[in-house]
Amino acid sequence: MGIKEEVFFEGGPHIGDLIINLLLGLTVICLPLTVGAVVRALWLRYRITDRRISVIGGWLGRDRSDVIYSEITKVVTVPRGLGAWGDMVVTLKDGSRLELRAIPRFRELYDYINEHLSTKAQQVSGSLGK
């Protein structure tokens, strides 16, 4: 039997990201953005618990990344969609980065994640859109 985890958030990207990009897709120049938003809407899922951040994505949702809070050195958020959703970049101890795009309730999720970080990581984390 595995360790019990309390799920704080489980879901996909914000629907506003898809809507905005579908509207932008009416112009030929924004078609790559539209395709990206559709792929995110179909196969990207986030799960944030009291122990880890999990991202399931990629083509047909075949890729999975799990990050435990002790491995995180910095979290940066960027509001998008007039602040209705945002992007989050999680930097790990080995220097790699995990990008979480179009997260709904990103401020609330950032606060929750920040509570679980080390004091040093909390001091360097924050928002670029303050």
CSV table of N, CA and C in Angstrom, one decimal:
chain,number,residue,atom,x,y,z
A,1,MET,N,0.8,-1.2,0.0
A,1,MET,CA,0.0,0.0,0.0
A,1,MET,C,0.9,1.2,0.0
A,2,GLY,N,0.6,2.2,-0.9
A,2,GLY,CA,1.4,3.4,-1.0
A,2,GLY,C,1.1,4.4,0.1
A,3,ILE,N,1.9,5.4,0.1
A,3,ILE,CA,1.8,6.5,1.0
A,3,ILE,C,0.5,7.4,0.6
A,4,LYS,N,-0.3,7.7,1.6
A,4,LYS,CA,-1.5,8.5,1.4
A,4,LYS,C,-1.1,9.9,1.0
A,5,GLU,N,-1.7,10.4,-0.1
A,5,GLU,CA,-1.5,11.8,-0.5
A,5,GLU,C,-2.8,12.6,-0.5
A,6,GLU,N,-2.8,13.8,-0.1
A,6,GLU,CA,-3.9,14.6,-0.1
A,6,GLU,C,-3.9,15.5,-1.4
A,7,VAL,N,-4.8,15.3,-2.3
A,7,VAL,CA,-4.9,16.0,-3.5
A,7,VAL,C,-5.4,17.4,-3.3
A,8,PHE,N,-4.7,18.4,-3.7
A,8,PHE,CA,-5.1,19.8,-3.6
A,8,PHE,C,-5.8,20.3,-4.9
A,9,PHE,N,-5.2,19.9,-6.0
A,9,PHE,CA,-5.7,20.2,-7.3
A,9,PHE,C,-5.5,19.1,-8.3
A,10,GLU,N,-6.5,18.8,-9.1
A,10,GLU,CA,-6.3,17.8,-10.2
A,10,GLU,C,-7.2,18.3,-11.3
A,11,GLY,N,-6.5,18.5,-12.5
A,11,GLY,CA,-7.3,19.0,-13.6
A,11,GLY,C,-6.4,19.4,-14.8
A,12,GLY,N,-7.0,19.9,-15.8
A,12,GLY,CA,-6.3,20.3,-17.0
A,12,GLY,C,-6.1,21.8,-17.1
A,13,PRO,N,-5.6,22.3,-18.2
A,13,PRO,CA,-5.4,23.7,-18.3
A,13,PRO,C,-6.7,24.5,-18.3
A,14,HIS,N,-6.6,25.8,-18.1
A,14,HIS,CA,-7.7,26.7,-18.1
A,14,HIS,C,-8.4,26.7,-19.4
A,15,ILE,N,-9.7,26.7,-19.5
A,15,ILE,CA,-10.5,26.7,-20.7
A,15,ILE,C,-10.3,28.0,-21.5
A,16,GLY,N,-10.0,29.1,-20.8
A,16,GLY,CA,-9.8,30.4,-21.4
A,16,GLY,C,-8.6,30.3,-22.4
A,17,ASP,N,-7.6,29.6,-22.0
A,17,ASP,CA,-6.4,29.4,-22.9
A,17,ASP,C,-6.9,28.9,-24.2
A,18,LEU,N,-7.7,27.8,-24.2
A,18,LEU,CA,-8.2,27.2,-25.4
A,18,LEU,C,-9.0,28.2,-26.2
A,19,ILE,N,-10.0,28.9,-25.6
A,19,ILE,CA,-10.9,29.8,-26.3
A,19,ILE,C,-10.1,30.9,-27.0
A,20,ILE,N,-9.2,31.5,-26.2
A,20,ILE,CA,-8.4,32.7,-26.8
A,20,ILE,C,-7.6,32.2,-28.0
A,21,ASN,N,-7.0,31.0,-27.9
A,21,ASN,CA,-6.2,30.5,-29.0
A,21,ASN,C,-7.0,30.0,-30.1
A,22,LEU,N,-8.2,29.6,-29.9
A,22,LEU,CA,-9.1,29.2,-31.0
A,22,LEU,C,-9.5,30.5,-31.8
A,23,LEU,N,-9.7,31.5,-31.1
A,23,LEU,CA,-10.1,32.8,-31.7
A,23,LEU,C,-8.9,33.3,-32.5
A,24,LEU,N,-7.7,33.2,-31.9
A,24,LEU,CA,-6.4,33.7,-32.6
A,24,LEU,C,-6.2,32.8,-33.8
A,25,GLY,N,-6.6,31.5,-33.8
A,25,GLY,CA,-6.4,30.6,-34.9
A,25,GLY,C,-7.2,31.0,-36.2
A,26,LEU,N,-8.1,32.0,-36.0
A,26,LEU,CA,-8.8,32.5,-37.2
A,26,LEU,C,-7.8,33.2,-38.1
A,27,THR,N,-6.7,33.7,-37.6
A,27,THR,CA,-5.6,34.3,-38.4
A,27,THR,C,-4.6,33.2,-38.6
A,28,VAL,N,-4.2,33.1,-39.8
A,28,VAL,CA,-3.2,32.0,-40.2
A,28,VAL,C,-2.0,32.0,-39.4
A,29,ILE,N,-1.5,33.2,-39.1
A,29,ILE,CA,-0.2,33.3,-38.4
A,29,ILE,C,-0.2,32.7,-37.0
A,30,CYS,N,-1.4,32.6,-36.4
A,30,CYS,CA,-1.5,32.1,-35.0
A,30,CYS,C,-1.9,30.6,-35.0
A,31,LEU,N,-1.9,29.9,-36.1
A,31,LEU,CA,-2.3,28.5,-36.1
A,31,LEU,C,-1.4,27.6,-35.2
A,32,PRO,N,-0.1,27.8,-35.1
A,32,PRO,CA,0.7,27.0,-34.2
A,32,PRO,C,0.3,27.2,-32.8
A,33,LEU,N,-0.1,28.4,-32.4
A,33,LEU,CA,-0.5,28.6,-31.0
A,33,LEU,C,-1.8,27.9,-30.7
A,34,THR,N,-2.7,27.9,-31.8
A,34,THR,CA,-4.0,27.2,-31.6
A,34,THR,C,-3.8,25.7,-31.5
A,35,VAL,N,-2.9,25.1,-32.3
A,35,VAL,CA,-2.6,23.7,-32.2
A,35,VAL,C,-2.1,23.3,-30.9
A,36,GLY,N,-1.2,24.1,-30.3
A,36,GLY,CA,-0.6,23.9,-29.0
A,36,GLY,C,-1.7,23.9,-27.9
A,37,ALA,N,-2.6,24.9,-28.0
A,37,ALA,CA,-3.7,25.0,-27.0
A,37,ALA,C,-4.6,23.8,-27.1
A,38,VAL,N,-4.9,23.3,-28.3
A,38,VAL,CA,-5.8,22.1,-28.5
A,38,VAL,C,-5.1,20.9,-27.9
A,39,VAL,N,-3.8,20.7,-28.2
A,39,VAL,CA,-3.1,19.6,-27.6
A,39,VAL,C,-3.1,19.6,-26.1
A,40,ARG,N,-2.8,20.8,-25.5
A,40,ARG,CA,-2.9,21.0,-24.1
A,40,ARG,C,-4.2,20.6,-23.5
A,41,ALA,N,-5.3,21.1,-24.1
A,41,ALA,CA,-6.6,20.9,-23.6
A,41,ALA,C,-7.0,19.4,-23.7
A,42,LEU,N,-6.5,18.7,-24.7
A,42,LEU,CA,-6.8,17.3,-24.8
A,42,LEU,C,-6.0,16.4,-23.9
A,43,TRP,N,-4.7,16.6,-23.7
A,43,TRP,CA,-3.9,15.6,-23.1
A,43,TRP,C,-3.1,16.1,-21.9
A,44,LEU,N,-3.1,17.3,-21.5
A,44,LEU,CA,-2.3,17.8,-20.4
A,44,LEU,C,-3.2,17.8,-19.1
A,45,ARG,N,-2.6,17.2,-18.1
A,45,ARG,CA,-3.3,17.1,-16.8
A,45,ARG,C,-2.3,17.4,-15.7
A,46,TYR,N,-2.7,18.2,-14.7
A,46,TYR,CA,-1.9,18.5,-13.5
A,46,TYR,C,-2.5,17.8,-12.3
A,47,ARG,N,-1.6,17.5,-11.4
A,47,ARG,CA,-2.1,16.9,-10.1
A,47,ARG,C,-1.1,17.5,-9.1
A,48,ILE,N,-1.6,18.3,-8.1
A,48,ILE,CA,-0.8,18.9,-7.1
A,48,ILE,C,-1.3,18.3,-5.8
A,49,THR,N,-0.4,17.6,-5.1
A,49,THR,CA,-0.7,17.0,-3.8
A,49,THR,C,0.2,17.6,-2.7
A,50,ASP,N,0.0,17.1,-1.5
A,50,ASP,CA,0.8,17.6,-0.4
A,50,ASP,C,2.3,17.0,-0.4
A,51,ARG,N,2.5,16.1,-1.4
A,51,ARG,CA,3.8,15.5,-1.5
A,51,ARG,C,4.6,15.8,-2.8
A,52,ARG,N,3.8,16.1,-3.9
A,52,ARG,CA,4.5,16.3,-5.2
A,52,ARG,C,3.6,17.0,-6.1
A,53,ILE,N,4.2,17.4,-7.3
A,53,ILE,CA,3.6,18.0,-8.4
A,53,ILE,C,3.7,17.0,-9.5
A,54,SER,N,2.6,16.6,-10.2
A,54,SER,CA,2.7,15.6,-11.3
A,54,SER,C,2.1,16.3,-12.5
A,55,VAL,N,2.7,16.1,-13.6
A,55,VAL,CA,2.3,16.6,-14.9
A,55,VAL,C,2.2,15.5,-15.9
A,56,ILE,N,1.1,15.2,-16.4
A,56,ILE,CA,0.9,14.2,-17.5
A,56,ILE,C,0.6,14.9,-18.8
A,57,GLY,N,1.4,14.7,-19.8
A,57,GLY,CA,1.2,15.4,-21.0
A,57,GLY,C,1.9,14.7,-22.2
A,58,GLY,N,2.2,15.5,-23.2
A,58,GLY,CA,2.9,14.9,-24.4
A,58,GLY,C,1.8,14.4,-25.3
A,59,TRP,N,2.2,13.8,-26.4
A,59,TRP,CA,1.3,13.3,-27.4
A,59,TRP,C,0.5,12.2,-26.8
A,60,LEU,N,-0.8,12.3,-26.8
A,60,LEU,CA,-1.7,11.3,-26.3
A,60,LEU,C,-1.6,11.1,-24.8
A,61,GLY,N,-0.9,12.1,-24.1
A,61,GLY,CA,-0.8,12.0,-22.6
A,61,GLY,C,0.1,10.9,-22.2
A,62,ARG,N,1.2,10.6,-23.0
A,62,ARG,CA,2.1,9.5,-22.7
A,62,ARG,C,3.2,9.8,-21.7
A,63,ASP,N,3.5,11.1,-21.5
A,63,ASP,CA,4.6,11.5,-20.7
A,63,ASP,C,4.2,11.9,-19.3
A,64,ARG,N,4.9,11.5,-18.3
A,64,ARG,CA,4.6,11.9,-16.9
A,64,ARG,C,5.8,12.4,-16.2
A,65,SER,N,5.7,13.5,-15.5
A,65,SER,CA,6.8,14.1,-14.7
A,65,SER,C,6.3,14.3,-13.3
A,66,ASP,N,7.0,13.8,-12.4
A,66,ASP,CA,6.7,13.9,-10.9
A,66,ASP,C,7.8,14.6,-10.3
A,67,VAL,N,7.5,15.6,-9.5
A,67,VAL,CA,8.5,16.4,-8.8
A,67,VAL,C,8.1,16.5,-7.3
A,68,ILE,N,9.0,16.1,-6.4
A,68,ILE,CA,8.8,16.2,-5.0
A,68,ILE,C,9.3,17.6,-4.5
A,69,TYR,N,8.6,18.1,-3.5
A,69,TYR,CA,8.9,19.5,-3.1
A,69,TYR,C,10.4,19.7,-2.7
A,70,SER,N,11.0,18.7,-2.1
A,70,SER,CA,12.4,18.9,-1.6
A,70,SER,C,13.4,19.1,-2.8
A,71,GLU,N,13.0,18.7,-4.0
A,71,GLU,CA,13.9,18.9,-5.2
A,71,GLU,C,13.7,20.3,-5.8
A,72,ILE,N,12.8,21.1,-5.4
A,72,ILE,CA,12.5,22.4,-6.0
A,72,ILE,C,13.4,23.5,-5.4
A,73,THR,N,14.0,24.2,-6.2
A,73,THR,CA,14.8,25.4,-5.8
A,73,THR,C,14.2,26.7,-6.0
A,74,LYS,N,13.2,26.8,-7.0
A,74,LYS,CA,12.6,28.0,-7.3
A,74,LYS,C,11.3,27.8,-8.1
A,75,VAL,N,10.3,28.6,-7.8
A,75,VAL,CA,9.1,28.6,-8.6
A,75,VAL,C,8.7,30.0,-9.0
A,76,VAL,N,8.5,30.2,-10.3
A,76,VAL,CA,8.2,31.5,-10.8
A,76,VAL,C,6.8,31.4,-11.6
A,77,THR,N,6.0,32.4,-11.3
A,77,THR,CA,4.7,32.4,-12.0
A,77,THR,C,4.6,33.6,-12.9
A,78,VAL,N,3.8,33.5,-14.0
A,78,VAL,CA,3.5,34.6,-14.9
A,78,VAL,C,2.0,34.6,-15.2
A,79,PRO,N,1.3,35.7,-14.9
A,79,PRO,CA,-0.1,35.7,-15.2
A,79,PRO,C,-0.4,35.8,-16.6
A,80,ARG,N,-1.4,35.2,-17.1
A,80,ARG,CA,-1.9,35.3,-18.5
A,80,ARG,C,-3.4,35.4,-18.5
A,81,GLY,N,-3.9,35.7,-19.6
A,81,GLY,CA,-5.4,35.8,-19.8
A,81,GLY,C,-6.0,36.8,-18.8
A,82,LEU,N,-5.4,38.0,-18.7
A,82,LEU,CA,-5.9,39.0,-17.8
A,82,LEU,C,-5.9,38.6,-16.4
A,83,GLY,N,-5.0,37.7,-16.1
A,83,GLY,CA,-4.8,37.2,-14.7
A,83,GLY,C,-5.7,36.0,-14.3
A,84,ALA,N,-6.6,35.6,-15.3
A,84,ALA,CA,-7.5,34.5,-15.0
A,84,ALA,C,-6.8,33.1,-14.9
A,85,TRP,N,-5.6,33.0,-15.5
A,85,TRP,CA,-4.8,31.8,-15.4
A,85,TRP,C,-3.4,32.2,-15.6
A,86,GLY,N,-2.5,31.3,-15.4
A,86,GLY,CA,-1.1,31.7,-15.5
A,86,GLY,C,-0.2,30.5,-15.8
A,87,ASP,N,1.1,30.8,-16.0
A,87,ASP,CA,2.1,29.8,-16.3
A,87,ASP,C,3.0,29.7,-15.0
A,88,MET,N,3.6,28.6,-14.8
A,88,MET,CA,4.4,28.4,-13.6
A,88,MET,C,5.7,27.6,-14.1
A,89,VAL,N,6.8,28.1,-13.7
A,89,VAL,CA,8.1,27.4,-14.1
A,89,VAL,C,8.7,26.9,-12.7
A,90,VAL,N,8.9,25.6,-12.6
A,90,VAL,CA,9.5,25.0,-11.4
A,90,VAL,C,10.9,24.6,-11.8
A,91,THR,N,11.9,25.2,-11.0
A,91,THR,CA,13.3,24.9,-11.2
A,91,THR,C,13.8,23.9,-10.2
A,92,LEU,N,14.5,22.8,-10.6
A,92,LEU,CA,14.9,21.8,-9.7
A,92,LEU,C,16.3,21.9,-9.4
A,93,LYS,N,16.8,21.1,-8.4
A,93,LYS,CA,18.2,21.2,-7.9
A,93,LYS,C,19.2,20.9,-9.0
A,94,ASP,N,18.8,20.0,-9.9
A,94,ASP,CA,19.8,19.7,-11.0
A,94,ASP,C,19.8,20.7,-12.1
A,95,GLY,N,19.0,21.8,-12.0
A,95,GLY,CA,19.0,22.9,-13.0
A,95,GLY,C,17.9,22.7,-14.0
A,96,SER,N,17.2,21.5,-14.1
A,96,SER,CA,16.2,21.3,-15.1
A,96,SER,C,14.9,22.1,-14.6
A,97,ARG,N,14.1,22.3,-15.6
A,97,ARG,CA,12.9,23.1,-15.4
A,97,ARG,C,11.6,22.4,-15.8
A,98,LEU,N,10.6,22.5,-15.1
A,98,LEU,CA,9.3,21.9,-15.4
A,98,LEU,C,8.3,23.1,-15.6
A,99,GLU,N,7.7,23.2,-16.8
A,99,GLU,CA,6.8,24.3,-17.1
A,99,GLU,C,5.4,23.8,-17.1
A,100,LEU,N,4.6,24.5,-16.3
A,100,LEU,CA,3.2,24.2,-16.2
A,100,LEU,C,2.4,25.4,-16.8
A,101,ARG,N,1.8,25.1,-18.0
A,101,ARG,CA,1.2,26.2,-18.8
A,101,ARG,C,-0.3,26.2,-18.6
A,102,ALA,N,-0.9,27.5,-18.6
A,102,ALA,CA,-2.3,27.7,-18.5
A,102,ALA,C,-3.0,27.1,-17.3
A,103,ILE,N,-2.4,27.3,-16.1
A,103,ILE,CA,-2.9,26.7,-14.9
A,103,ILE,C,-4.1,27.6,-14.4
A,104,PRO,N,-5.2,27.0,-14.1
A,104,PRO,CA,-6.3,27.7,-13.5
A,104,PRO,C,-5.9,27.9,-12.0
A,105,ARG,N,-6.4,29.0,-11.4
A,105,ARG,CA,-6.2,29.3,-10.0
A,105,ARG,C,-4.7,29.3,-9.6
A,106,PHE,N,-3.9,29.8,-10.6
A,106,PHE,CA,-2.5,29.7,-10.4
A,106,PHE,C,-1.9,30.4,-9.2
A,107,ARG,N,-2.5,31.5,-8.7
A,107,ARG,CA,-2.1,32.2,-7.5
A,107,ARG,C,-2.3,31.3,-6.3
A,108,GLU,N,-3.5,30.7,-6.2
A,108,GLU,CA,-3.8,29.8,-5.1
A,108,GLU,C,-2.9,28.6,-5.1
A,109,LEU,N,-2.6,28.0,-6.3
A,109,LEU,CA,-1.7,26.9,-6.4
A,109,LEU,C,-0.3,27.3,-6.1
A,110,TYR,N,0.1,28.5,-6.5
A,110,TYR,CA,1.5,28.9,-6.1
A,110,TYR,C,1.6,29.0,-4.6
A,111,ASP,N,0.6,29.6,-4.0
A,111,ASP,CA,0.7,29.7,-2.5
A,111,ASP,C,0.8,28.4,-1.8
A,112,TYR,N,0.0,27.4,-2.3
A,112,TYR,CA,0.0,26.1,-1.8
A,112,TYR,C,1.4,25.4,-2.0
A,113,ILE,N,1.9,25.5,-3.2
A,113,ILE,CA,3.2,24.9,-3.4
A,113,ILE,C,4.3,25.6,-2.6
A,114,ASN,N,4.2,26.9,-2.5
A,114,ASN,CA,5.2,27.7,-1.8
A,114,ASN,C,5.3,27.3,-0.3
A,115,GLU,N,4.1,26.9,0.3
A,115,GLU,CA,4.1,26.5,1.7
A,115,GLU,C,4.9,25.2,1.9
A,116,HIS,N,5.1,24.4,0.9
A,116,HIS,CA,5.8,23.1,1.0
A,116,HIS,C,7.3,23.2,0.6
A,117,LEU,N,7.7,24.4,0.2
A,117,LEU,CA,9.1,24.6,-0.2
A,117,LEU,C,10.0,24.9,0.9
A,118,SER,N,11.3,24.7,0.7
A,118,SER,CA,12.3,25.1,1.8
A,118,SER,C,12.3,26.6,1.9
A,119,THR,N,12.8,27.1,3.0
A,119,THR,CA,12.9,28.5,3.2
A,119,THR,C,13.7,29.2,2.1
A,120,LYS,N,14.8,28.6,1.7
A,120,LYS,CA,15.6,29.2,0.7
A,120,LYS,C,14.9,29.3,-0.6
A,121,ALA,N,14.1,28.3,-1.0
A,121,ALA,CA,13.4,28.3,-2.2
A,121,ALA,C,12.2,29.3,-2.2
A,122,GLN,N,11.6,29.4,-1.0
A,122,GLN,CA,10.6,30.4,-0.8
A,122,GLN,C,11.1,31.8,-1.1
A,123,GLN,N,12.3,32.1,-0.6
A,123,GLN,CA,12.9,33.5,-0.7
A,123,GLN,C,13.1,33.9,-2.2
A,124,VAL,N,13.5,32.9,-3.0
A,124,VAL,CA,13.8,33.3,-4.4
A,124,VAL,C,12.6,33.1,-5.4
A,125,SER,N,11.6,32.5,-4.9
A,125,SER,CA,10.4,32.3,-5.7
A,125,SER,C,9.5,33.5,-5.8
A,126,GLY,N,8.6,33.6,-6.8
A,126,GLY,CA,7.7,34.7,-6.8
A,126,GLY,C,7.1,34.8,-8.2
A,127,SER,N,6.5,36.0,-8.4
A,127,SER,CA,5.8,36.2,-9.7
A,127,SER,C,6.5,37.3,-10.5
A,128,LEU,N,6.5,37.1,-11.8
A,128,LEU,CA,7.1,38.1,-12.7
A,128,LEU,C,6.1,39.2,-13.0
A,129,GLY,N,4.8,38.9,-12.8
A,129,GLY,CA,3.8,39.9,-13.1
A,129,GLY,C,3.2,40.7,-12.0
A,130,LYS,N,4.0,40.9,-10.9
A,130,LYS,CA,3.5,41.7,-9.8
A,130,LYS,C,3.4,43.1,-10.1
